[in-house]
Coordinates of C-alpha atoms in Angstrom, one line a residue:
X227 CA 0.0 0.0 0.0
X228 CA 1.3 3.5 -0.9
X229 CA 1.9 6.1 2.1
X230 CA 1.5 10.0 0.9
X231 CA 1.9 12.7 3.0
X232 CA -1.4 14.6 3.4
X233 CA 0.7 18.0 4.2
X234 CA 3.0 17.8 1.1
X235 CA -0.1 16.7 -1.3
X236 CA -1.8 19.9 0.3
X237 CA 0.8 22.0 -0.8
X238 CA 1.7 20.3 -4.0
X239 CA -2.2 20.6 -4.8
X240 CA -2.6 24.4 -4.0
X241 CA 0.6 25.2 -5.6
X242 CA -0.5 23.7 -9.1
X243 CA -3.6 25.3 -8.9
X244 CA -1.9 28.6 -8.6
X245 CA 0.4 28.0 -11.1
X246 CA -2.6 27.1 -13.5
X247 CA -4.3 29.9 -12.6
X248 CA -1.5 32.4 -13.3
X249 CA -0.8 30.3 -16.7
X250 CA -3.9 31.6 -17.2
X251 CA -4.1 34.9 -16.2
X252 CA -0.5 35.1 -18.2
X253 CA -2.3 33.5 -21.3
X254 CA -5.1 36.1 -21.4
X255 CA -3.5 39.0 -20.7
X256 CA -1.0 38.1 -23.3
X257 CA -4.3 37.8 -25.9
X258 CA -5.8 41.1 -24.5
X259 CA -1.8 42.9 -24.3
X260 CA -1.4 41.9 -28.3
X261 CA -4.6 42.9 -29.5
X262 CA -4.4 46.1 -28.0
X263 CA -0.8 46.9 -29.2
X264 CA -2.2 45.4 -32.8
X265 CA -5.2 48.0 -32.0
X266 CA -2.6 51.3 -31.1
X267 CA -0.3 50.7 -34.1
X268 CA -2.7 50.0 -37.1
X269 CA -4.0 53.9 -35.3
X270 CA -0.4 55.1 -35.4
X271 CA 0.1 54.3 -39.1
X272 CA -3.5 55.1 -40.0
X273 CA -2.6 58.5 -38.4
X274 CA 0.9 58.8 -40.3
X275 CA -0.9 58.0 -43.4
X276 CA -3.5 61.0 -43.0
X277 CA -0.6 63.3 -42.5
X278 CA 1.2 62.0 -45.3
X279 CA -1.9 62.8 -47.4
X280 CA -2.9 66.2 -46.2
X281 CA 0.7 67.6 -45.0
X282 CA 3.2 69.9 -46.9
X283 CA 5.9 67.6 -47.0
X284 CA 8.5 70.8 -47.0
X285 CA 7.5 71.8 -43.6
X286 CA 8.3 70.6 -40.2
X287 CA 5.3 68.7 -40.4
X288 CA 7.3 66.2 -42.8
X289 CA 10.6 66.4 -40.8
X290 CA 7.6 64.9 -37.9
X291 CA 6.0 62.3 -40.1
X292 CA 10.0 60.7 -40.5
X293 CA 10.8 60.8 -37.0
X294 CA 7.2 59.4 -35.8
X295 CA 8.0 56.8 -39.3
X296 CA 11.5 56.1 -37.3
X297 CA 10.2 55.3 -33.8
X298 CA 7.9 52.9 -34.7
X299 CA 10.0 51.6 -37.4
X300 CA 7.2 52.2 -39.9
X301 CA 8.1 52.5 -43.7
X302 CA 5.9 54.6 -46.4
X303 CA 5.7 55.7 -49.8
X304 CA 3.6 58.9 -51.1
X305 CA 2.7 59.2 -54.7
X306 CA 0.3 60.2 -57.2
X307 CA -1.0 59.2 -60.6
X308 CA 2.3 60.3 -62.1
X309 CA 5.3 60.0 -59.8
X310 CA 6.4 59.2 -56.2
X311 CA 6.6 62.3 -54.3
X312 CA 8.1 60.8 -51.1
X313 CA 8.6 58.1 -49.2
X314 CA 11.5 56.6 -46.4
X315 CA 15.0 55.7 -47.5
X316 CA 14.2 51.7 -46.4
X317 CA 11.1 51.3 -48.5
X318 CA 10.9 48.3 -50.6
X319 CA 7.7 46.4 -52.1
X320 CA 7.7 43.9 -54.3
X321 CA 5.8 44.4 -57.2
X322 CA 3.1 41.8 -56.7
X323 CA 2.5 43.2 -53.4
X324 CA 2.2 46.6 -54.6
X325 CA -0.3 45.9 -57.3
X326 CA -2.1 43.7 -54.3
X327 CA -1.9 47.1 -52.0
X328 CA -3.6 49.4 -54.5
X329 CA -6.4 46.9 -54.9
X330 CA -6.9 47.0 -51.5
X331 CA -7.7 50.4 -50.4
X332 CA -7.9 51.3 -47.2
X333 CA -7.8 48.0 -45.9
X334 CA -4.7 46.5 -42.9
X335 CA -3.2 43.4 -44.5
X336 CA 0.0 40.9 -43.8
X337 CA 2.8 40.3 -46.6
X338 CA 5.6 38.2 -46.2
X339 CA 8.8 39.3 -48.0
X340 CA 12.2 39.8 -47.4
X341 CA 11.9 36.9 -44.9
X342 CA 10.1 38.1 -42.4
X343 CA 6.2 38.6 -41.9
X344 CA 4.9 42.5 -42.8
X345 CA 2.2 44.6 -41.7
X346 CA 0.6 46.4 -45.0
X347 CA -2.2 49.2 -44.8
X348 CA -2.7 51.3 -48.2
X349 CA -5.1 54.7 -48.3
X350 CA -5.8 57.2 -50.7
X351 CA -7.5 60.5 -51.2
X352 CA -9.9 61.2 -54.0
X353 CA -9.7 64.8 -54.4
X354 CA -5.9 64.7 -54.9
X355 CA -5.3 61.5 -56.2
X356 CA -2.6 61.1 -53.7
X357 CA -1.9 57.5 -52.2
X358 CA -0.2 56.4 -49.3
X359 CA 1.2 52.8 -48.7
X360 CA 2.7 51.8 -44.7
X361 CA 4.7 48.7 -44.3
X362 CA 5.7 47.6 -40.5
X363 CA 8.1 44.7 -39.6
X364 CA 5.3 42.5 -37.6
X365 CA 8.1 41.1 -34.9
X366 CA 9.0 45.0 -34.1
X367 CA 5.1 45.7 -33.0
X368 CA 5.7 43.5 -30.3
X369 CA 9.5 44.0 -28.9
X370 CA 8.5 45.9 -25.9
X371 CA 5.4 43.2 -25.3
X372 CA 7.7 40.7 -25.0
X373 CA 9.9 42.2 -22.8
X374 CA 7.1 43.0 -20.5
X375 CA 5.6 39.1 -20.9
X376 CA 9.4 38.5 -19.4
X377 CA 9.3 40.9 -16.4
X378 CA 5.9 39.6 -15.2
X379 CA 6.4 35.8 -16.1
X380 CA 9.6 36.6 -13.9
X381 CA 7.7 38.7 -11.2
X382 CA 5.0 35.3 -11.5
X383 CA 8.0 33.0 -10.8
X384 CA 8.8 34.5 -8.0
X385 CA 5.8 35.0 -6.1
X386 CA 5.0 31.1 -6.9
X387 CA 7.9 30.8 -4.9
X388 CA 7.4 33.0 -2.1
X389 CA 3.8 31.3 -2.1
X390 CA 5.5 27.9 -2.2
X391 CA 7.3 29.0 0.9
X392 CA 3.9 30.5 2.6
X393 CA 2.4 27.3 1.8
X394 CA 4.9 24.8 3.5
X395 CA 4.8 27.2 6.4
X396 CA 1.3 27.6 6.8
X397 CA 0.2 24.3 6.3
X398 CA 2.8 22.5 8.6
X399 CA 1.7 25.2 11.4
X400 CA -1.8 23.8 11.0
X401 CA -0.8 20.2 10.7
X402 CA 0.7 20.8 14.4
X403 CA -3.1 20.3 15.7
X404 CA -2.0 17.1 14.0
X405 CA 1.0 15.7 15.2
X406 CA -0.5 16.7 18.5
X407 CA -3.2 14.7 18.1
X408 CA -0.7 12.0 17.3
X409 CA 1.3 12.2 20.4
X410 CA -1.6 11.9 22.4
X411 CA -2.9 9.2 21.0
X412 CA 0.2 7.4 20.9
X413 CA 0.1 8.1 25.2
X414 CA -2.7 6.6 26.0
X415 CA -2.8 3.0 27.7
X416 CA -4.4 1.3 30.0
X417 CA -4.0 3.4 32.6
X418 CA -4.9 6.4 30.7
X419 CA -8.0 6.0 28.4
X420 CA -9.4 9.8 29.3
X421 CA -11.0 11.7 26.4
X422 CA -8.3 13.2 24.0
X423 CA -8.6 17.1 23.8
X424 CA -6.9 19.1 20.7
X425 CA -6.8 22.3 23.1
X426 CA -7.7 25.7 22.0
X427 CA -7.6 25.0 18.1
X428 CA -10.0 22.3 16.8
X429 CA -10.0 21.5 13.0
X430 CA -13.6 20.7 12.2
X431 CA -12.9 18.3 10.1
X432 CA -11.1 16.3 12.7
X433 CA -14.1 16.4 15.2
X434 CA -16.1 13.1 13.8
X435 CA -12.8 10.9 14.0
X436 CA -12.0 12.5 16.9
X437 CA -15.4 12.2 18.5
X438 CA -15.3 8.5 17.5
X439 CA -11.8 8.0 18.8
X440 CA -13.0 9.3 22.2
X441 CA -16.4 7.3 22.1
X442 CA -14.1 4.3 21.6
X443 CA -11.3 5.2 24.6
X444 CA -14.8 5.4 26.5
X445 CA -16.0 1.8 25.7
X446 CA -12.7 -0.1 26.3
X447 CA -12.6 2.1 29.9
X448 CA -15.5 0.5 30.2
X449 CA -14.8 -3.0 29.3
X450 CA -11.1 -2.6 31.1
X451 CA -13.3 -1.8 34.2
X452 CA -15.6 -4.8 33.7
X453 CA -13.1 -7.0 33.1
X454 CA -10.9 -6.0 36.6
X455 CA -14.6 -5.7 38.9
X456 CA -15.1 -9.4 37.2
X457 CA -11.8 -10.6 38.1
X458 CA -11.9 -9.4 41.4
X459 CA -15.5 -11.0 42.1
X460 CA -14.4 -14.2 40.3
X461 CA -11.1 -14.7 42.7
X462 CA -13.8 -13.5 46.1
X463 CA -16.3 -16.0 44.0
X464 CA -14.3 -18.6 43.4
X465 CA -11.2 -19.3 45.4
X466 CA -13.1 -20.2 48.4
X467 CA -15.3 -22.7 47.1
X468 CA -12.7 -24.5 45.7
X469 CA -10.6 -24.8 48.5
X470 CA -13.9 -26.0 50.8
X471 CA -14.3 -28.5 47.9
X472 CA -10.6 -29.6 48.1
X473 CA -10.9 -29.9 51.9
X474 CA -14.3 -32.0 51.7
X475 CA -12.7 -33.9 49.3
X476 CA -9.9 -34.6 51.1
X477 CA -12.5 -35.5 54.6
X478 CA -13.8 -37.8 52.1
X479 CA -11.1 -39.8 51.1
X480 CA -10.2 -40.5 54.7
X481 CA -13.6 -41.5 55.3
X482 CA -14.0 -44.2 51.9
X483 CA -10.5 -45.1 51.3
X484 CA -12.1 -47.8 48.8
X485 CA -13.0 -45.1 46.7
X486 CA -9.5 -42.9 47.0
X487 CA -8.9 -43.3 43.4
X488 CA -11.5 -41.8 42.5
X489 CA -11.5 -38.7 45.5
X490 CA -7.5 -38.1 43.8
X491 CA -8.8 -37.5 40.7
X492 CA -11.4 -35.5 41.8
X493 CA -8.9 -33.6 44.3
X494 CA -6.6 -32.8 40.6
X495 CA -9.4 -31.7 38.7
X496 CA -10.4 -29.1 41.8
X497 CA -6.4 -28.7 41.8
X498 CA -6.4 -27.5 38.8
X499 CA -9.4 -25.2 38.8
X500 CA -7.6 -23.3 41.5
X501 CA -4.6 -23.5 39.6
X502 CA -6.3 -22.1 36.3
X503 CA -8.1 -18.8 38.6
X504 CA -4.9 -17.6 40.1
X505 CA -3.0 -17.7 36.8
X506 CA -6.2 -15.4 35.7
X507 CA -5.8 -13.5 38.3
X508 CA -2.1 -13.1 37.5
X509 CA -2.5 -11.8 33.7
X510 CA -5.3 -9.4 34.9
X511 CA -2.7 -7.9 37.1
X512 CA -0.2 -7.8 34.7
X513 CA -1.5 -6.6 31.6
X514 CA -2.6 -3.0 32.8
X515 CA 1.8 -2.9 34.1
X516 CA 4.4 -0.8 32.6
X517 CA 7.8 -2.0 32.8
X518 CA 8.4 1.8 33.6
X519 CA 6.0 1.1 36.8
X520 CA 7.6 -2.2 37.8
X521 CA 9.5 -2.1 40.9
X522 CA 12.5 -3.7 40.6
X523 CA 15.9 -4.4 42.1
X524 CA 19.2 -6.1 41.4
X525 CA 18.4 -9.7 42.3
X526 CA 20.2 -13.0 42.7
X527 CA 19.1 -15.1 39.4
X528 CA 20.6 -18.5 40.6
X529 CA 19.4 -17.7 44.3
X530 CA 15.8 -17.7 42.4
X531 CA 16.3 -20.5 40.3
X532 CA 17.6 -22.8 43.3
X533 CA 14.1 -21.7 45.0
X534 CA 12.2 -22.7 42.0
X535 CA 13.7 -26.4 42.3
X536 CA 13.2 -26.5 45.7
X537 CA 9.4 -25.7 45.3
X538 CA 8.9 -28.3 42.1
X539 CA 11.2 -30.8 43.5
X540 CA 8.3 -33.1 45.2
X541 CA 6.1 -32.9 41.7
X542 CA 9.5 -33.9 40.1
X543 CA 10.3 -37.0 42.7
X544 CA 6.5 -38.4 42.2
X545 CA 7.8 -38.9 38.1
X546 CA 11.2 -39.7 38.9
X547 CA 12.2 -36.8 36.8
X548 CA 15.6 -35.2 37.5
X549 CA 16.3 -31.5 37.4
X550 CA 20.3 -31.0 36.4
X551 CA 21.4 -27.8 36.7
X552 CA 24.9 -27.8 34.4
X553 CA 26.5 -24.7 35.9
X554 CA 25.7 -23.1 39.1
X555 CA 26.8 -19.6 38.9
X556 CA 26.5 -17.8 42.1
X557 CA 26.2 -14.2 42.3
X558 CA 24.6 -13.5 39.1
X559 CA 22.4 -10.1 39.4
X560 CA 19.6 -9.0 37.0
X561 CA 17.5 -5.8 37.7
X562 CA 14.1 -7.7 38.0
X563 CA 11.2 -8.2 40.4
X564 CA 12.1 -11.3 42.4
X565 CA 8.3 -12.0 42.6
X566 CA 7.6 -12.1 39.3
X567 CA 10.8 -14.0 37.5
X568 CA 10.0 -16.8 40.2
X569 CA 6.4 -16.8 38.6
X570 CA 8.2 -17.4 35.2
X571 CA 10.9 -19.7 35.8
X572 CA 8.2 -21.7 38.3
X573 CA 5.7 -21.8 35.4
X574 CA 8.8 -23.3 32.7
X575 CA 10.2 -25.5 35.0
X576 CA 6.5 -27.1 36.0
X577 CA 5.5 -27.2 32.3
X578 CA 9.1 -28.7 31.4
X579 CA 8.0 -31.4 34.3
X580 CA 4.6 -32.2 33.2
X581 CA 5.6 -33.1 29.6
X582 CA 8.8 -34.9 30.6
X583 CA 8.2 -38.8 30.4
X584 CA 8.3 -41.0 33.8
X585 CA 12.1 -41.3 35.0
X586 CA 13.0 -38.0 32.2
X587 CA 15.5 -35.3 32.9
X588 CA 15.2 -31.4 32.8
X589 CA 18.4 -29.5 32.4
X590 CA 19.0 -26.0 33.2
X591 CA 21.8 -23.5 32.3
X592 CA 23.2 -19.9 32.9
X593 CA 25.0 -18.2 30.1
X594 CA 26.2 -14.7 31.2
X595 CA 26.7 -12.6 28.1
X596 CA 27.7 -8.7 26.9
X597 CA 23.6 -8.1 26.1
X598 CA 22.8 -9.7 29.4
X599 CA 21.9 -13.3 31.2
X600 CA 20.4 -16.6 29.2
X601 CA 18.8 -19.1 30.9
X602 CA 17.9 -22.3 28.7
X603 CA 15.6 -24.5 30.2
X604 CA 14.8 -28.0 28.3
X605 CA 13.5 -31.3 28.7
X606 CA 13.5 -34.5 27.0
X607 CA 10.7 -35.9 25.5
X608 CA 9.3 -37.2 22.3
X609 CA 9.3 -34.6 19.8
X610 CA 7.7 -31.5 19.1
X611 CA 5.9 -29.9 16.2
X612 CA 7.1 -26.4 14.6
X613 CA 2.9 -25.8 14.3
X614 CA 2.8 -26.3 18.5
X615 CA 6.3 -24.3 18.2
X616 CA 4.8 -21.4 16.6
X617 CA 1.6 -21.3 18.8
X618 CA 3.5 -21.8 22.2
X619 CA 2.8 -18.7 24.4
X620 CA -1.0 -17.8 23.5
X621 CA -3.8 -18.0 26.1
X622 CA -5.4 -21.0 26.5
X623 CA -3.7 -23.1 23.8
X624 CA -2.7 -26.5 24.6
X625 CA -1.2 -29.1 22.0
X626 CA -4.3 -31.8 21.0
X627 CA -3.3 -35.0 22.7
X628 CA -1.8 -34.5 25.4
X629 CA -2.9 -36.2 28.5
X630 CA -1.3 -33.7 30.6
X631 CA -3.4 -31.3 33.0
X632 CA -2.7 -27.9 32.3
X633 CA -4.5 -24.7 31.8
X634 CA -2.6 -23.1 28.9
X635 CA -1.7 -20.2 30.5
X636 CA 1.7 -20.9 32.1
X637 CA 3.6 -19.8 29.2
X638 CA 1.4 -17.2 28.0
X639 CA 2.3 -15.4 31.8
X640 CA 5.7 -15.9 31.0
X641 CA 6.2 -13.8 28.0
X642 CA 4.1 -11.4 29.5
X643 CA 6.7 -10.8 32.7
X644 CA 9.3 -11.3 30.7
X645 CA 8.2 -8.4 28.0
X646 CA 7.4 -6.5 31.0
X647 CA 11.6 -6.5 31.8
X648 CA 12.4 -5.9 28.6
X649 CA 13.9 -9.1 28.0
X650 CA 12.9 -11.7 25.2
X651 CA 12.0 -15.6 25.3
X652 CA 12.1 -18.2 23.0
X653 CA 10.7 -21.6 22.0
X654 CA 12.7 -24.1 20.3
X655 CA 12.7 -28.0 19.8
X656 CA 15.4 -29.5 22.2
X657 CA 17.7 -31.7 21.4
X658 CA 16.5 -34.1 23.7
X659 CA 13.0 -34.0 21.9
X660 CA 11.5 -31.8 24.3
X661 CA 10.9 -28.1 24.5
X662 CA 14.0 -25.7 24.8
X663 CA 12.5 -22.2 26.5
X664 CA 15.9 -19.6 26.0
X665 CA 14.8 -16.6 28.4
X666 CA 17.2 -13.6 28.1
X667 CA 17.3 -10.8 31.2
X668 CA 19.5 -7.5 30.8
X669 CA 21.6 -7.3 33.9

């Protein structure tokens, strides 16, 4: 999809319709400039020619008619029936052209001779018999026209631009409303979701996006709200039933150990309700959290991760599964919330446990490096698909048969703290067939 800049098509847009526009203010007053300078000089040498015809040609009035003939560059011939009388020292007509001009009396024509294009106008007077024929170069009419087309095409060019300038100005001072707009859009989160305001200037035509904007900001405040007052009631709600379940169950089993089978299965399923709600309960706290907003503090990493062994260790030992560690490095500090990284590591190490076979391994390592700390956590196991690969992390998503309890929110909580430190994680296919989890924390 193409991106355009609304400000520079704006500006490109307004400056070519002033450009056509004074094209065509250029182009007609060139049309009404030449017919009036065609209108003033066919008057000039209809004026010379009436002199010429009524003036005594030995008085100043003569010496006159050659200096009016020389500044307009205008060449003439007086005769009568029998001879020339006068005419300028440049005069020359060819004599079709002549025979053509006393044919046409009185008339303004064009001739072409001498290589360039000539205006023609021929008149006579009865009484006398005297005739007067004008020839003008047609180019020369026009010299001072075109240097005045220059000097206002010139005067044009500039003030296109001076108005290109005005343009780029003006519009990017109004686009500011804009980019304002932008910024606070681009601030709002969870925490945030007031109405946005463009302060004292409003563009009108922003008002129904913006209107809609804030209509929508309204209804996910709304649904944000819903969502934490549901939470909240679900944990009150929930948590204690379960556990009075868990402890009748547990009542029951003592009192029909015949049927303790079918009481532990009972007691896993509950296990794992409880299980389920306080991982809900964990994402609904975590996904209105900045990492800005996160306290933190330099912690021990291995400290944590000998913690996390210690808590999964008995759910280890009832599958015989053994947790290696392959380097112990003590004294390894992260900037992280101690809380939370034992939540993630916890949450690998008990998924890496639940999908290891009977009598498996888990092995975990530290890699300090320049970027910060890896921890690689995998297990063995049979195999694993690049379309579970790809999925691994979502809410709720757990790979079709598996007989494995599990809520499919374990990993899903992990990326979410570990986004929340800035760090990344990663899902890859072990070497041992299981599932290698690489978690990288900056130090």
């Amino acid at each position: 999809m193409k991106v355009v800049s609304l400000q520079s098509k704006l500006v490109k847009t307004s400056l070519i319709s002033s450009v056509v526009a004074g094209c065509v203010a250029l182009l007609l007053f060139a049309i009404i400039s030449v017919y009036q300078t065609m209108q003033v000089q066919d008057e000039i040498m209809d004026e010379i020619s009436d002199m010429l015809l009524i003036t005594d040609l030995t008085s100043t009035t003569g010496q006159q008619i050659d200096e009016l003939s020389e500044q307009f560059d205008i060449q003439y011939r007086l005769s009568n029936q029998q001879q020339v009388l006068t005419q300028s020292e440049e005069f020359h007509l060819d004599q079709d052209h002549y025979e053509l001009l006393r044919a046409n009396n009185g008339d303004y024509g064009l001739i072409w001779q001498s290589g360039q294009l000539w205006r023609s106008y021929a008149a006579a007077d009865e009484h006398s018999h005297m005739r007067v024929l004008l020839l003008q170069p047609f180019g020369d009419r026009f010299k001072d026209l075109l240097h005045s087309f220059a000097g206002y095409a010139l005067i044009l060019i500039l003030v296109w631009l001076l108005q290109w300038i005005m343009l780029h100005f003006l519009i990017k001072r109004q686009f500011s409303v804009m980019h304002q707009l932008s910024k606070q859009i681009s601030a709002k989160n969870a925490d945030d979701l007031s109405p946005i305001q463009t302060g004292e200037m409003e563009l009108k035509e922003l008002q129904p996006m913006l209107g809609q904007l804030n209509r929508l900001l309204q209804r996910l405040d709304h649904s944000l709200q819903a969502e934490q007052r549901f939470t909240a009631d679900a944990s009150h709600e929930l948590r204690s039933p379960l556990s009075a379940i868990q402890m009748r169950l547990q009542l029951l089993q003592r009192k029909y150990p015949e049927r303790a089978a079918d009481f532990l299965q009972m007691q896993q399923d509950v296990s794992r309700g409880i299980q389920t709600l306080e991982n809900l309960l964990l994402l609904a706290r975590l996904d209105p959290e900045h990492a800005e907003n996160l306290p933190k503090a330099d912690v021990d990493l291995q400290m944590i991760i000998d913690e996390v062994i210690h808590t999964v260790s008995l759910f280890a030992n009832e599958k015989n599964i053994q947790l290696q560690q392959r380097n112990q490095l003590n004294g390894v500090m992260v900037f992280a919330n101690q809380q939370l990284i034992f939540s993630c590591i916890r949450n690998i190490l008990d998924n890496a446990i639940r999908y290891t076979p009977e009598n498996g391994k888990v092995y975990i390592a530290l890699n300090p490096q320049s970027q910060g700390i890896l921890l690689f956590i995998e297990n063995e196991g049979s195999g694993i698909g690049s379309e579970i690969l790809t999925r691994l992390g979502e809410r709720f998503y757990r790979a079709l048969g598996t007989k494995t309890q599990g809520s499919g929110l374990g990993l899903s909580i992990c990326r979410k703290i570990i986004e929340l430190h800035q760090g990344k994680i990663e899902f890859a296919a072990s070497e041992y067939g299981g599932l290698k989890v690489t978690i990288m924390l900056k130090q």
